[in-house]
Amino acid sequence: MKKIHLFILALGATCVLSLTAHAEELTVGFVNFKTCIEKSKQGQQDRENFESIKNQMGEALEKTDKELADIGAKLEDQDFMDGLSPTAEEELKNKFQSMNQELMRYQNQYYQVLNQANMKMLQSLHDFVGNAAENVREANHLSLVLNEDSTFAYSKSLDFTDEVIAAMNKQFEIENSEEIASGDENR
């Protein structure tokens, strides 16, 4: 039993010492993902597209909400309701109920579409940042590049956010010039 404990202790010490020796060879860089999204051309374009979707759907919701509020005001106006026939009153109540259900459907659809668009945007940007970080890692001979959120503190000399943004913008320009060129060829 003592031999097993000594063996495990020796094995653990060997692992720790080898990791310590290997850690001295590691060169690490950090990237602020949020800053990459905010300052890169791709991030700005994706956010503009997201806001456009959000505004379009928001306008449709506001229109339905306004119509519902108008019908609700009529239903609460006793003088207006007294002037209606029982069938017209019933039709107005049914219309209010169906519009209320339609508004709830729109709201659910609105949140689902926004959530899907946001997830798609973040995944796309994550991949874009990852590719740019890989290029920066290779160019600067780094062992690895980590997201700043994965650490509590680091030296600012290890921050490669600006380099990653520059690489992202360069890739964005290349992709957009290719799209423009292929668009010109299709004309």
PDB file of C-alpha atoms in Angstrom, residues 112-178:
ATOM      1  CA  GLN A 112     -38.250  33.639 -31.682  1.00  0.00           C
ATOM      2  CA  VAL A 113     -36.960  35.363 -34.817  1.00  0.00           C
ATOM      3  CA  LEU A 114     -34.865  37.809 -32.794  1.00  0.00           C
ATOM      4  CA  ASN A 115     -33.416  35.008 -30.698  1.00  0.00           C
ATOM      5  CA  GLN A 116     -32.566  32.939 -33.785  1.00  0.00           C
ATOM      6  CA  ALA A 117     -31.081  35.943 -35.595  1.00  0.00           C
ATOM      7  CA  ASN A 118     -29.021  36.851 -32.536  1.00  0.00           C
ATOM      8  CA  MET A 119     -27.718  33.301 -32.110  1.00  0.00           C
ATOM      9  CA  LYS A 120     -26.867  33.069 -35.811  1.00  0.00           C
ATOM     10  CA  MET A 121     -25.098  36.434 -35.673  1.00  0.00           C
ATOM     11  CA  LEU A 122     -23.079  35.474 -32.588  1.00  0.00           C
ATOM     12  CA  GLN A 123     -22.097  32.102 -34.068  1.00  0.00           C
ATOM     13  CA  SER A 124     -21.031  33.748 -37.319  1.00  0.00           C
ATOM     14  CA  LEU A 125     -19.024  36.385 -35.461  1.00  0.00           C
ATOM     15  CA  HIS A 126     -17.510  33.754 -33.181  1.00  0.00           C
ATOM     16  CA  ASP A 127     -16.270  31.871 -36.249  1.00  0.00           C
ATOM     17  CA  PHE A 128     -15.030  35.096 -37.836  1.00  0.00           C
ATOM     18  CA  VAL A 129     -13.133  36.095 -34.659  1.00  0.00           C
ATOM     19  CA  GLY A 130     -11.768  32.546 -34.363  1.00  0.00           C
ATOM     20  CA  ASN A 131     -10.371  32.614 -37.901  1.00  0.00           C
ATOM     21  CA  ALA A 132      -8.819  36.036 -37.372  1.00  0.00           C
ATOM     22  CA  ALA A 133      -7.375  34.938 -34.003  1.00  0.00           C
ATOM     23  CA  GLU A 134      -5.814  31.901 -35.690  1.00  0.00           C
ATOM     24  CA  ASN A 135      -4.160  34.173 -38.269  1.00  0.00           C
ATOM     25  CA  VAL A 136      -2.856  36.457 -35.508  1.00  0.00           C
ATOM     26  CA  ARG A 137      -1.656  33.451 -33.500  1.00  0.00           C
ATOM     27  CA  GLU A 138       0.347  32.170 -36.460  1.00  0.00           C
ATOM     28  CA  ALA A 139       1.739  35.605 -37.366  1.00  0.00           C
ATOM     29  CA  ASN A 140       2.877  36.278 -33.787  1.00  0.00           C
ATOM     30  CA  HIS A 141       4.086  32.722 -33.072  1.00  0.00           C
ATOM     31  CA  LEU A 142       1.714  32.313 -30.133  1.00  0.00           C
ATOM     32  CA  SER A 143       0.916  28.957 -28.606  1.00  0.00           C
ATOM     33  CA  LEU A 144      -2.706  29.919 -28.061  1.00  0.00           C
ATOM     34  CA  VAL A 145      -5.121  32.838 -28.077  1.00  0.00           C
ATOM     35  CA  LEU A 146      -7.793  32.941 -25.384  1.00  0.00           C
ATOM     36  CA  ASN A 147     -10.948  34.953 -24.931  1.00  0.00           C
ATOM     37  CA  GLU A 148     -10.355  37.663 -22.340  1.00  0.00           C
ATOM     38  CA  ASP A 149     -13.479  36.465 -20.510  1.00  0.00           C
ATOM     39  CA  SER A 150     -11.710  33.212 -19.650  1.00  0.00           C
ATOM     40  CA  THR A 151      -9.208  34.922 -17.361  1.00  0.00           C
ATOM     41  CA  PHE A 152      -9.317  37.219 -14.363  1.00  0.00           C
ATOM     42  CA  ALA A 153      -6.187  39.227 -15.098  1.00  0.00           C
ATOM     43  CA  TYR A 154      -3.395  39.426 -17.649  1.00  0.00           C
ATOM     44  CA  SER A 155      -0.715  41.814 -18.824  1.00  0.00           C
ATOM     45  CA  LYS A 156      -1.931  44.286 -21.445  1.00  0.00           C
ATOM     46  CA  SER A 157       1.099  43.341 -23.553  1.00  0.00           C
ATOM     47  CA  LEU A 158      -0.679  40.016 -24.147  1.00  0.00           C
ATOM     48  CA  ASP A 159      -3.775  41.746 -25.587  1.00  0.00           C
ATOM     49  CA  PHE A 160      -4.083  41.052 -29.317  1.00  0.00           C
ATOM     50  CA  THR A 161      -7.600  42.452 -29.733  1.00  0.00           C
ATOM     51  CA  ASP A 162      -6.554  45.245 -32.106  1.00  0.00           C
ATOM     52  CA  GLU A 163      -4.598  42.805 -34.267  1.00  0.00           C
ATOM     53  CA  VAL A 164      -7.578  40.456 -34.442  1.00  0.00           C
ATOM     54  CA  ILE A 165      -9.883  43.347 -35.399  1.00  0.00           C
ATOM     55  CA  ALA A 166      -7.431  44.363 -38.133  1.00  0.00           C
ATOM     56  CA  ALA A 167      -7.373  40.767 -39.423  1.00  0.00           C
ATOM     57  CA  MET A 168     -11.188  40.646 -39.316  1.00  0.00           C
ATOM     58  CA  ASN A 169     -11.463  43.908 -41.244  1.00  0.00           C
ATOM     59  CA  LYS A 170      -8.965  42.689 -43.828  1.00  0.00           C
ATOM     60  CA  GLN A 171     -10.959  39.466 -44.324  1.00  0.00           C
ATOM     61  CA  PHE A 172     -14.199  41.469 -44.471  1.00  0.00           C
ATOM     62  CA  GLU A 173     -12.760  43.689 -47.218  1.00  0.00           C
ATOM     63  CA  ILE A 174     -11.579  40.643 -49.188  1.00  0.00           C
ATOM     64  CA  GLU A 175     -14.969  38.932 -48.944  1.00  0.00           C
ATOM     65  CA  ASN A 176     -16.872  42.089 -49.880  1.00  0.00           C
ATOM     66  CA  SER A 177     -14.613  42.844 -52.847  1.00  0.00           C
ATOM     67  CA  GLU A 178     -15.161  39.257 -54.059  1.00  0.00           C
TER      68      GLU A 178
END
